[in-house]
Amino acid sequence: MTITRTESEGHFVSRIVKVTPNMAESFLSGNLVNRRLDMGQVRSLTETILRGEWKLTHQGIAFDVAGALLDGQHRLRAIIEANTAVEMLVFNGLSKDVFPVLDTGRRRSAADTLSSTGEKYLHLLSSTIRHVTLFKTMPNNPWSGASAHVSNDRILSAYNKDKVRYGEAVAIGRELSKYLFASQTAAAVGYFVTTDVAPAADIDEWISGLKSGASLDSDDARLALREVPRETQKRGAKRRMGIRDQVAIYIKAWNAWVEPEKTGELRLRRLRKRENMPMPIEVKFER
Protein backbone atom coordinates (compact mmCIF):
# COMPACT_ATOMS: atom_id res chain seq x y z
CA MET A 1 0.00 0.00 0.00
CA THR A 2 1.47 3.33 -1.10
CA ILE A 3 0.30 6.24 1.02
CA THR A 4 1.19 9.64 -0.39
CA ARG A 5 -0.62 11.85 2.11
CA THR A 6 -2.40 11.41 5.43
CA GLU A 7 -4.93 13.77 6.98
CA SER A 8 -7.23 13.35 9.97
CA GLU A 9 -10.44 15.10 10.88
CA GLY A 10 -12.37 14.04 13.97
CA HIS A 11 -12.42 10.26 14.19
CA PHE A 12 -11.74 9.32 10.55
CA VAL A 13 -8.58 9.33 8.47
CA SER A 14 -8.25 10.00 4.73
CA ARG A 15 -5.35 8.83 2.60
CA ILE A 16 -4.36 8.78 -1.04
CA VAL A 17 -3.69 5.15 -1.84
CA LYS A 18 -2.54 3.40 -5.00
CA VAL A 19 -5.04 0.56 -4.92
CA THR A 20 -3.90 -2.61 -6.68
CA PRO A 21 -6.21 -5.42 -7.89
CA ASN A 22 -5.12 -7.59 -4.94
CA MET A 23 -5.91 -4.78 -2.52
CA ALA A 24 -9.27 -4.27 -4.18
CA GLU A 25 -10.09 -7.97 -3.66
CA SER A 26 -9.15 -7.63 -0.02
CA PHE A 27 -11.20 -4.46 0.45
CA LEU A 28 -14.26 -6.05 -1.17
CA SER A 29 -14.08 -8.96 1.26
CA GLY A 30 -15.30 -6.47 3.86
CA ASN A 31 -18.31 -5.46 1.74
CA LEU A 32 -21.11 -6.15 4.21
CA VAL A 33 -23.61 -3.34 3.71
CA ASN A 34 -23.16 -2.10 0.12
CA ARG A 35 -25.75 -1.82 -2.60
CA ARG A 36 -26.15 -4.38 -5.40
CA LEU A 37 -23.51 -4.09 -8.11
CA ASP A 38 -24.46 -2.23 -11.29
CA MET A 39 -22.37 -4.06 -13.89
CA GLY A 40 -22.92 -1.29 -16.44
CA GLN A 41 -21.27 1.14 -14.04
CA VAL A 42 -18.44 -1.35 -13.44
CA ARG A 43 -17.83 -1.73 -17.18
CA SER A 44 -17.81 2.03 -17.67
CA LEU A 45 -15.26 2.54 -14.90
CA THR A 46 -13.17 -0.38 -16.18
CA GLU A 47 -13.01 1.15 -19.66
CA THR A 48 -12.05 4.51 -18.15
CA ILE A 49 -9.11 2.87 -16.37
CA LEU A 50 -8.02 0.89 -19.44
CA ARG A 51 -8.05 4.03 -21.58
CA GLY A 52 -5.80 5.75 -19.06
CA GLU A 53 -8.47 8.34 -18.23
CA TRP A 54 -8.82 7.62 -14.51
CA LYS A 55 -8.51 10.78 -12.40
CA LEU A 56 -7.97 11.17 -8.67
CA THR A 57 -11.00 12.97 -7.20
CA HIS A 58 -12.73 13.34 -3.85
CA GLN A 59 -14.71 10.19 -4.67
CA GLY A 60 -12.91 7.14 -3.39
CA ILE A 61 -13.68 4.30 -1.00
CA ALA A 62 -14.76 4.40 2.64
CA PHE A 63 -14.73 2.01 5.60
CA ASP A 64 -16.57 2.22 8.89
CA VAL A 65 -14.98 2.01 12.35
CA ALA A 66 -15.13 -1.79 12.20
CA GLY A 67 -13.41 -1.98 8.79
CA ALA A 68 -16.54 -2.78 6.75
CA LEU A 69 -16.68 -1.25 3.27
CA LEU A 70 -19.31 1.51 3.09
CA ASP A 71 -18.66 3.04 -0.33
CA GLY A 72 -16.62 2.32 -3.47
CA GLN A 73 -17.47 -1.23 -4.48
CA HIS A 74 -17.92 -0.29 -8.15
CA ARG A 75 -14.52 1.42 -8.26
CA LEU A 76 -12.85 -1.55 -6.59
CA ARG A 77 -14.51 -4.06 -8.91
CA ALA A 78 -13.39 -1.98 -11.92
CA ILE A 79 -9.77 -2.09 -10.69
CA ILE A 80 -10.03 -5.88 -10.56
CA GLU A 81 -11.61 -6.10 -14.02
CA ALA A 82 -8.99 -3.76 -15.51
CA ASN A 83 -6.18 -5.51 -13.60
CA THR A 84 -4.64 -2.08 -13.12
CA ALA A 85 -3.71 -0.10 -10.00
CA VAL A 86 -5.04 3.44 -9.64
CA GLU A 87 -4.81 6.15 -7.01
CA MET A 88 -7.88 7.08 -4.98
CA LEU A 89 -8.84 8.54 -1.63
CA VAL A 90 -9.43 5.97 1.11
CA PHE A 91 -11.42 6.96 4.19
CA ASN A 92 -11.25 4.90 7.39
CA GLY A 93 -13.21 5.19 10.61
CA LEU A 94 -16.55 6.54 9.37
CA SER A 95 -19.64 5.98 11.47
CA LYS A 96 -21.99 3.26 10.24
CA ASP A 97 -24.75 5.88 10.39
CA VAL A 98 -23.44 7.66 7.28
CA PHE A 99 -24.23 4.82 4.85
CA PRO A 100 -27.84 5.91 4.09
CA VAL A 101 -26.66 9.35 2.94
CA LEU A 102 -23.80 8.21 0.68
CA ASP A 103 -24.26 8.93 -3.06
CA THR A 104 -27.79 10.29 -2.60
CA GLY A 105 -27.19 13.47 -4.60
CA ARG A 106 -28.36 13.77 -8.21
CA ARG A 107 -25.93 12.02 -10.54
CA ARG A 108 -24.21 14.46 -12.88
CA SER A 109 -25.44 14.06 -16.44
CA ALA A 110 -23.33 14.31 -19.58
CA ALA A 111 -25.05 17.62 -20.31
CA ASP A 112 -23.94 18.88 -16.88
CA THR A 113 -20.37 17.86 -17.73
CA LEU A 114 -20.50 19.86 -20.97
CA SER A 115 -21.96 22.97 -19.33
CA SER A 116 -18.52 24.62 -19.01
CA THR A 117 -18.00 24.51 -22.80
CA GLY A 118 -20.34 27.41 -23.48
CA GLU A 119 -22.21 25.39 -26.10
CA LYS A 120 -25.98 25.61 -26.61
CA TYR A 121 -28.37 22.64 -26.68
CA LEU A 122 -26.29 20.62 -24.22
CA HIS A 123 -28.67 17.64 -24.04
CA LEU A 124 -28.65 17.29 -27.83
CA LEU A 125 -24.87 17.74 -27.92
CA SER A 126 -24.25 15.08 -25.26
CA SER A 127 -26.70 12.68 -26.92
CA THR A 128 -25.02 13.21 -30.29
CA ILE A 129 -21.55 12.52 -28.91
CA ARG A 130 -22.80 9.46 -27.05
CA HIS A 131 -24.39 7.93 -30.14
CA VAL A 132 -21.43 8.77 -32.40
CA THR A 133 -19.27 6.94 -29.85
CA LEU A 134 -21.62 3.96 -29.94
CA PHE A 135 -21.55 3.98 -33.74
CA LYS A 136 -17.76 3.86 -33.69
CA THR A 137 -17.39 1.26 -30.93
CA MET A 138 -20.43 -1.04 -31.16
CA PRO A 139 -22.33 -0.39 -34.41
CA ASN A 140 -23.85 -3.87 -34.55
CA ASN A 141 -25.09 -4.08 -30.96
CA PRO A 142 -28.10 -2.46 -29.28
CA TRP A 143 -27.60 1.16 -28.27
CA SER A 144 -29.53 0.83 -25.04
CA GLY A 145 -29.00 -0.82 -21.68
CA ALA A 146 -25.98 -1.03 -19.41
CA SER A 147 -23.61 -2.20 -22.16
CA ALA A 148 -24.26 1.02 -24.11
CA HIS A 149 -23.23 3.33 -21.25
CA VAL A 150 -20.74 6.04 -22.24
CA SER A 151 -19.04 7.84 -19.36
CA ASN A 152 -19.20 11.61 -18.95
CA ASP A 153 -15.41 11.81 -19.12
CA ARG A 154 -15.44 10.01 -22.45
CA ILE A 155 -18.11 12.33 -23.83
CA LEU A 156 -16.18 15.42 -22.74
CA SER A 157 -12.95 14.02 -24.19
CA ALA A 158 -14.63 13.33 -27.55
CA TYR A 159 -16.05 16.85 -27.61
CA ASN A 160 -12.65 18.41 -26.91
CA LYS A 161 -11.06 16.43 -29.75
CA ASP A 162 -13.65 17.51 -32.34
CA LYS A 163 -15.66 20.39 -30.87
CA VAL A 164 -16.16 22.29 -34.13
CA ARG A 165 -17.65 19.34 -35.99
CA TYR A 166 -19.85 18.34 -33.07
CA GLY A 167 -21.19 21.87 -32.84
CA GLU A 168 -21.86 21.81 -36.58
CA ALA A 169 -23.59 18.41 -36.35
CA VAL A 170 -25.92 19.67 -33.63
CA ALA A 171 -26.89 22.70 -35.73
CA ILE A 172 -27.49 20.55 -38.82
CA GLY A 173 -29.37 17.91 -36.83
CA ARG A 174 -31.77 20.50 -35.43
CA GLU A 175 -32.43 21.81 -38.93
CA LEU A 176 -32.74 18.50 -40.80
CA SER A 177 -35.13 16.99 -38.27
CA LYS A 178 -37.73 19.53 -39.48
CA TYR A 179 -37.77 17.86 -42.91
CA LEU A 180 -36.95 14.21 -42.17
CA PHE A 181 -38.47 11.37 -40.15
CA ALA A 182 -35.36 11.34 -37.93
CA SER A 183 -34.98 12.87 -34.48
CA GLN A 184 -32.53 15.73 -33.93
CA THR A 185 -30.01 13.31 -32.41
CA ALA A 186 -30.28 10.79 -35.24
CA ALA A 187 -29.93 13.50 -37.89
CA ALA A 188 -26.92 14.98 -36.08
CA VAL A 189 -25.26 11.58 -35.73
CA GLY A 190 -25.97 10.67 -39.37
CA TYR A 191 -24.51 13.96 -40.52
CA PHE A 192 -21.41 13.56 -38.33
CA VAL A 193 -20.52 9.98 -39.28
CA THR A 194 -21.09 10.48 -43.01
CA THR A 195 -19.20 13.75 -43.38
CA ASP A 196 -16.46 12.35 -41.13
CA VAL A 197 -15.35 10.07 -43.99
CA ALA A 198 -16.31 12.30 -46.91
CA PRO A 199 -14.24 15.51 -46.93
CA ALA A 200 -14.56 15.76 -50.72
CA ALA A 201 -18.33 15.31 -50.93
CA ASP A 202 -20.61 18.19 -51.84
CA ILE A 203 -22.24 18.43 -48.42
CA ASP A 204 -24.09 21.63 -49.26
CA GLU A 205 -25.86 19.91 -52.15
CA TRP A 206 -26.79 16.97 -49.93
CA ILE A 207 -28.20 19.22 -47.22
CA SER A 208 -30.05 21.61 -49.55
CA GLY A 209 -31.76 18.71 -51.32
CA LEU A 210 -32.89 17.21 -48.01
CA LYS A 211 -34.27 20.52 -46.82
CA SER A 212 -36.10 21.64 -49.95
CA GLY A 213 -36.83 18.49 -51.94
CA ALA A 214 -37.17 20.75 -54.96
CA SER A 215 -36.31 19.50 -58.46
CA LEU A 216 -35.14 16.10 -57.18
CA ASP A 217 -35.47 13.15 -59.56
CA SER A 218 -37.87 10.42 -58.52
CA ASP A 219 -34.96 8.05 -57.89
CA ASP A 220 -32.90 10.57 -55.89
CA ALA A 221 -31.92 9.10 -52.51
CA ARG A 222 -32.57 12.44 -50.82
CA LEU A 223 -36.19 12.34 -51.94
CA ALA A 224 -36.51 8.78 -50.65
CA LEU A 225 -35.11 9.85 -47.28
CA ARG A 226 -37.55 12.76 -47.08
CA GLU A 227 -40.44 10.38 -47.71
CA VAL A 228 -39.73 7.93 -44.88
CA PRO A 229 -42.85 8.20 -42.67
CA ARG A 230 -42.25 10.44 -39.68
CA GLU A 231 -44.57 8.35 -37.51
CA THR A 232 -42.14 5.44 -37.47
CA GLN A 233 -39.99 6.99 -34.74
CA LYS A 234 -42.69 8.57 -32.59
CA ARG A 235 -43.77 7.30 -29.20
CA GLY A 236 -46.93 5.27 -29.47
CA ALA A 237 -46.16 4.01 -32.97
CA LYS A 238 -46.77 0.30 -33.47
CA ARG A 239 -43.05 -0.29 -33.71
CA ARG A 240 -41.13 2.78 -32.66
CA MET A 241 -37.89 3.24 -34.54
CA GLY A 242 -34.87 3.81 -32.31
CA ILE A 243 -31.90 6.06 -32.98
CA ARG A 244 -29.74 3.20 -34.27
CA ASP A 245 -32.34 2.37 -36.95
CA GLN A 246 -32.74 6.03 -37.84
CA VAL A 247 -28.98 6.48 -38.27
CA ALA A 248 -28.81 3.31 -40.39
CA ILE A 249 -31.50 4.65 -42.75
CA TYR A 250 -29.73 8.01 -43.02
CA ILE A 251 -26.48 6.23 -43.96
CA LYS A 252 -28.22 3.99 -46.52
CA ALA A 253 -29.62 7.06 -48.23
CA TRP A 254 -26.25 8.79 -48.11
CA ASN A 255 -24.51 5.79 -49.69
CA ALA A 256 -27.12 5.61 -52.45
CA TRP A 257 -26.64 9.31 -53.17
CA VAL A 258 -22.83 9.13 -53.21
CA GLU A 259 -22.61 6.03 -55.42
CA PRO A 260 -26.08 5.27 -56.86
CA GLU A 261 -24.65 2.78 -59.36
CA LYS A 262 -23.50 0.50 -56.50
CA THR A 263 -26.54 0.52 -54.26
CA GLY A 264 -29.15 -1.22 -56.42
CA GLU A 265 -32.75 -0.93 -55.24
CA LEU A 266 -32.90 1.48 -52.29
CA ARG A 267 -34.98 0.27 -49.34
CA LEU A 268 -35.04 2.66 -46.43
CA ARG A 269 -36.31 0.59 -43.53
CA ARG A 270 -35.24 -0.34 -40.01
CA LEU A 271 -32.45 -2.86 -39.54
CA ARG A 272 -33.57 -6.44 -39.78
CA LYS A 273 -32.54 -9.07 -37.25
CA ARG A 274 -28.77 -9.66 -37.42
CA GLU A 275 -28.39 -6.99 -40.11
CA ASN A 276 -25.20 -5.00 -39.58
CA MET A 277 -25.06 -1.23 -39.42
CA PRO A 278 -24.15 0.14 -42.89
CA MET A 279 -20.86 2.01 -43.05
CA PRO A 280 -20.77 5.39 -44.83
CA ILE A 281 -19.07 5.45 -48.23
CA GLU A 282 -15.87 7.48 -48.19
CA VAL A 283 -15.41 10.44 -50.52
CA LYS A 284 -11.83 11.62 -50.40
CA PHE A 285 -9.77 14.04 -52.45
CA GLU A 286 -7.67 12.50 -55.18
CA ARG A 287 -3.94 12.71 -54.68
XYZ file of C-alpha atoms in Angstrom:
287
model
C 0.000 0.000 0.000
C 1.472 3.330 -1.098
C 0.303 6.239 1.018
C 1.191 9.638 -0.386
C -0.616 11.846 2.115
C -2.398 11.410 5.427
C -4.932 13.768 6.984
C -7.229 13.350 9.967
C -10.443 15.096 10.878
C -12.373 14.037 13.974
C -12.417 10.256 14.187
C -11.740 9.317 10.550
C -8.580 9.326 8.474
C -8.253 9.996 4.732
C -5.346 8.831 2.601
C -4.363 8.783 -1.043
C -3.688 5.153 -1.841
C -2.538 3.401 -4.997
C -5.045 0.562 -4.923
C -3.902 -2.614 -6.681
C -6.206 -5.416 -7.893
C -5.119 -7.588 -4.942
C -5.907 -4.777 -2.516
C -9.272 -4.268 -4.183
C -10.090 -7.965 -3.656
C -9.146 -7.632 -0.019
C -11.199 -4.463 0.449
C -14.257 -6.050 -1.172
C -14.081 -8.964 1.265
C -15.304 -6.471 3.864
C -18.307 -5.464 1.744
C -21.113 -6.151 4.214
C -23.607 -3.344 3.709
C -23.162 -2.098 0.123
C -25.753 -1.824 -2.603
C -26.153 -4.381 -5.402
C -23.510 -4.087 -8.114
C -24.465 -2.225 -11.288
C -22.372 -4.059 -13.888
C -22.922 -1.288 -16.445
C -21.267 1.141 -14.038
C -18.440 -1.347 -13.439
C -17.829 -1.726 -17.175
C -17.811 2.031 -17.672
C -15.257 2.544 -14.897
C -13.170 -0.375 -16.180
C -13.006 1.151 -19.657
C -12.048 4.511 -18.148
C -9.113 2.868 -16.369
C -8.020 0.891 -19.440
C -8.053 4.034 -21.580
C -5.796 5.754 -19.058
C -8.475 8.336 -18.235
C -8.818 7.616 -14.511
C -8.512 10.776 -12.397
C -7.969 11.172 -8.671
C -10.996 12.969 -7.202
C -12.726 13.336 -3.850
C -14.713 10.189 -4.668
C -12.906 7.135 -3.393
C -13.685 4.305 -0.997
C -14.763 4.402 2.638
C -14.728 2.014 5.596
C -16.565 2.225 8.891
C -14.980 2.011 12.350
C -15.135 -1.794 12.200
C -13.414 -1.985 8.792
C -16.537 -2.779 6.748
C -16.685 -1.247 3.267
C -19.313 1.509 3.091
C -18.659 3.037 -0.325
C -16.615 2.321 -3.466
C -17.471 -1.229 -4.475
C -17.925 -0.290 -8.154
C -14.517 1.419 -8.260
C -12.853 -1.551 -6.585
C -14.511 -4.056 -8.914
C -13.386 -1.976 -11.920
C -9.769 -2.087 -10.685
C -10.026 -5.878 -10.564
C -11.613 -6.104 -14.018
C -8.993 -3.761 -15.508
C -6.181 -5.510 -13.599
C -4.644 -2.083 -13.123
C -3.712 -0.103 -10.001
C -5.040 3.444 -9.642
C -4.807 6.152 -7.013
C -7.875 7.081 -4.984
C -8.841 8.535 -1.631
C -9.428 5.973 1.106
C -11.416 6.960 4.190
C -11.246 4.903 7.386
C -13.206 5.191 10.607
C -16.546 6.539 9.375
C -19.637 5.983 11.469
C -21.994 3.264 10.245
C -24.754 5.878 10.388
C -23.444 7.665 7.277
C -24.234 4.821 4.848
C -27.843 5.908 4.089
C -26.657 9.354 2.938
C -23.805 8.209 0.678
C -24.260 8.933 -3.058
C -27.788 10.285 -2.604
C -27.190 13.466 -4.602
C -28.358 13.765 -8.210
C -25.929 12.015 -10.542
C -24.208 14.461 -12.878
C -25.442 14.064 -16.439
C -23.332 14.306 -19.581
C -25.048 17.617 -20.309
C -23.937 18.878 -16.885
C -20.368 17.860 -17.729
C -20.505 19.862 -20.966
C -21.958 22.972 -19.325
C -18.523 24.622 -19.013
C -17.995 24.509 -22.795
C -20.344 27.415 -23.478
C -22.215 25.390 -26.096
C -25.978 25.606 -26.607
C -28.372 22.640 -26.681
C -26.287 20.616 -24.217
C -28.667 17.643 -24.045
C -28.651 17.291 -27.826
C -24.873 17.736 -27.916
C -24.253 15.082 -25.263
C -26.702 12.679 -26.915
C -25.025 13.211 -30.291
C -21.553 12.523 -28.905
C -22.796 9.461 -27.047
C -24.385 7.935 -30.142
C -21.432 8.775 -32.399
C -19.267 6.940 -29.851
C -21.620 3.956 -29.936
C -21.554 3.983 -33.740
C -17.762 3.858 -33.687
C -17.391 1.260 -30.934
C -20.430 -1.043 -31.160
C -22.329 -0.388 -34.406
C -23.845 -3.869 -34.548
C -25.089 -4.076 -30.964
C -28.098 -2.463 -29.279
C -27.597 1.158 -28.268
C -29.532 0.828 -25.036
C -29.000 -0.817 -21.676
C -25.978 -1.029 -19.408
C -23.608 -2.195 -22.157
C -24.257 1.024 -24.107
C -23.234 3.328 -21.251
C -20.740 6.042 -22.243
C -19.040 7.842 -19.365
C -19.201 11.607 -18.950
C -15.407 11.811 -19.122
C -15.444 10.014 -22.447
C -18.110 12.334 -23.831
C -16.175 15.424 -22.737
C -12.948 14.016 -24.191
C -14.633 13.325 -27.555
C -16.045 16.848 -27.608
C -12.649 18.412 -26.912
C -11.065 16.430 -29.749
C -13.648 17.508 -32.345
C -15.659 20.392 -30.870
C -16.159 22.295 -34.132
C -17.650 19.336 -35.986
C -19.854 18.341 -33.069
C -21.192 21.871 -32.839
C -21.864 21.807 -36.578
C -23.592 18.409 -36.347
C -25.923 19.670 -33.627
C -26.893 22.696 -35.726
C -27.492 20.553 -38.819
C -29.371 17.914 -36.829
C -31.772 20.497 -35.430
C -32.435 21.811 -38.928
C -32.737 18.500 -40.803
C -35.132 16.994 -38.273
C -37.731 19.525 -39.477
C -37.771 17.858 -42.910
C -36.951 14.208 -42.171
C -38.473 11.373 -40.149
C -35.359 11.339 -37.926
C -34.984 12.867 -34.480
C -32.528 15.726 -33.929
C -30.014 13.311 -32.406
C -30.281 10.787 -35.242
C -29.935 13.499 -37.894
C -26.924 14.980 -36.082
C -25.260 11.577 -35.733
C -25.970 10.665 -39.366
C -24.515 13.963 -40.516
C -21.411 13.558 -38.332
C -20.515 9.977 -39.282
C -21.091 10.477 -43.015
C -19.203 13.755 -43.375
C -16.459 12.346 -41.134
C -15.348 10.065 -43.986
C -16.309 12.304 -46.909
C -14.242 15.508 -46.931
C -14.557 15.760 -50.722
C -18.333 15.312 -50.931
C -20.611 18.192 -51.841
C -22.239 18.428 -48.418
C -24.094 21.634 -49.260
C -25.859 19.907 -52.148
C -26.791 16.965 -49.928
C -28.204 19.225 -47.224
C -30.054 21.607 -49.552
C -31.759 18.706 -51.316
C -32.890 17.207 -48.014
C -34.267 20.521 -46.822
C -36.104 21.636 -49.952
C -36.826 18.493 -51.940
C -37.173 20.751 -54.958
C -36.315 19.495 -58.459
C -35.142 16.100 -57.185
C -35.474 13.149 -59.561
C -37.869 10.424 -58.522
C -34.960 8.050 -57.891
C -32.897 10.569 -55.888
C -31.918 9.097 -52.506
C -32.566 12.443 -50.818
C -36.188 12.338 -51.935
C -36.512 8.776 -50.647
C -35.114 9.850 -47.281
C -37.551 12.757 -47.084
C -40.437 10.381 -47.709
C -39.726 7.931 -44.880
C -42.852 8.199 -42.670
C -42.249 10.443 -39.679
C -44.573 8.346 -37.515
C -42.144 5.438 -37.471
C -39.990 6.994 -34.741
C -42.692 8.567 -32.588
C -43.775 7.301 -29.199
C -46.932 5.273 -29.474
C -46.156 4.010 -32.966
C -46.768 0.299 -33.467
C -43.048 -0.289 -33.706
C -41.131 2.784 -32.655
C -37.889 3.241 -34.544
C -34.872 3.807 -32.311
C -31.903 6.064 -32.982
C -29.742 3.202 -34.273
C -32.335 2.367 -36.954
C -32.739 6.026 -37.838
C -28.980 6.475 -38.274
C -28.813 3.315 -40.394
C -31.505 4.652 -42.753
C -29.731 8.009 -43.018
C -26.477 6.231 -43.958
C -28.217 3.986 -46.521
C -29.620 7.064 -48.229
C -26.245 8.786 -48.109
C -24.510 5.788 -49.694
C -27.116 5.605 -52.449
C -26.641 9.308 -53.167
C -22.835 9.135 -53.206
C -22.610 6.027 -55.415
C -26.075 5.266 -56.860
C -24.654 2.782 -59.362
C -23.497 0.498 -56.504
C -26.542 0.522 -54.263
C -29.148 -1.221 -56.418
C -32.751 -0.933 -55.236
C -32.898 1.475 -52.292
C -34.980 0.270 -49.337
C -35.036 2.658 -46.430
C -36.310 0.595 -43.525
C -35.237 -0.336 -40.014
C -32.448 -2.857 -39.543
C -33.574 -6.439 -39.783
C -32.543 -9.066 -37.250
C -28.772 -9.657 -37.417
C -28.389 -6.993 -40.112
C -25.199 -5.002 -39.577
C -25.061 -1.232 -39.425
C -24.147 0.137 -42.889
C -20.858 2.009 -43.050
C -20.766 5.392 -44.833
C -19.067 5.453 -48.230
C -15.875 7.483 -48.186
C -15.414 10.437 -50.520
C -11.830 11.621 -50.404
C -9.772 14.043 -52.446
C -7.668 12.498 -55.183
C -3.942 12.708 -54.680
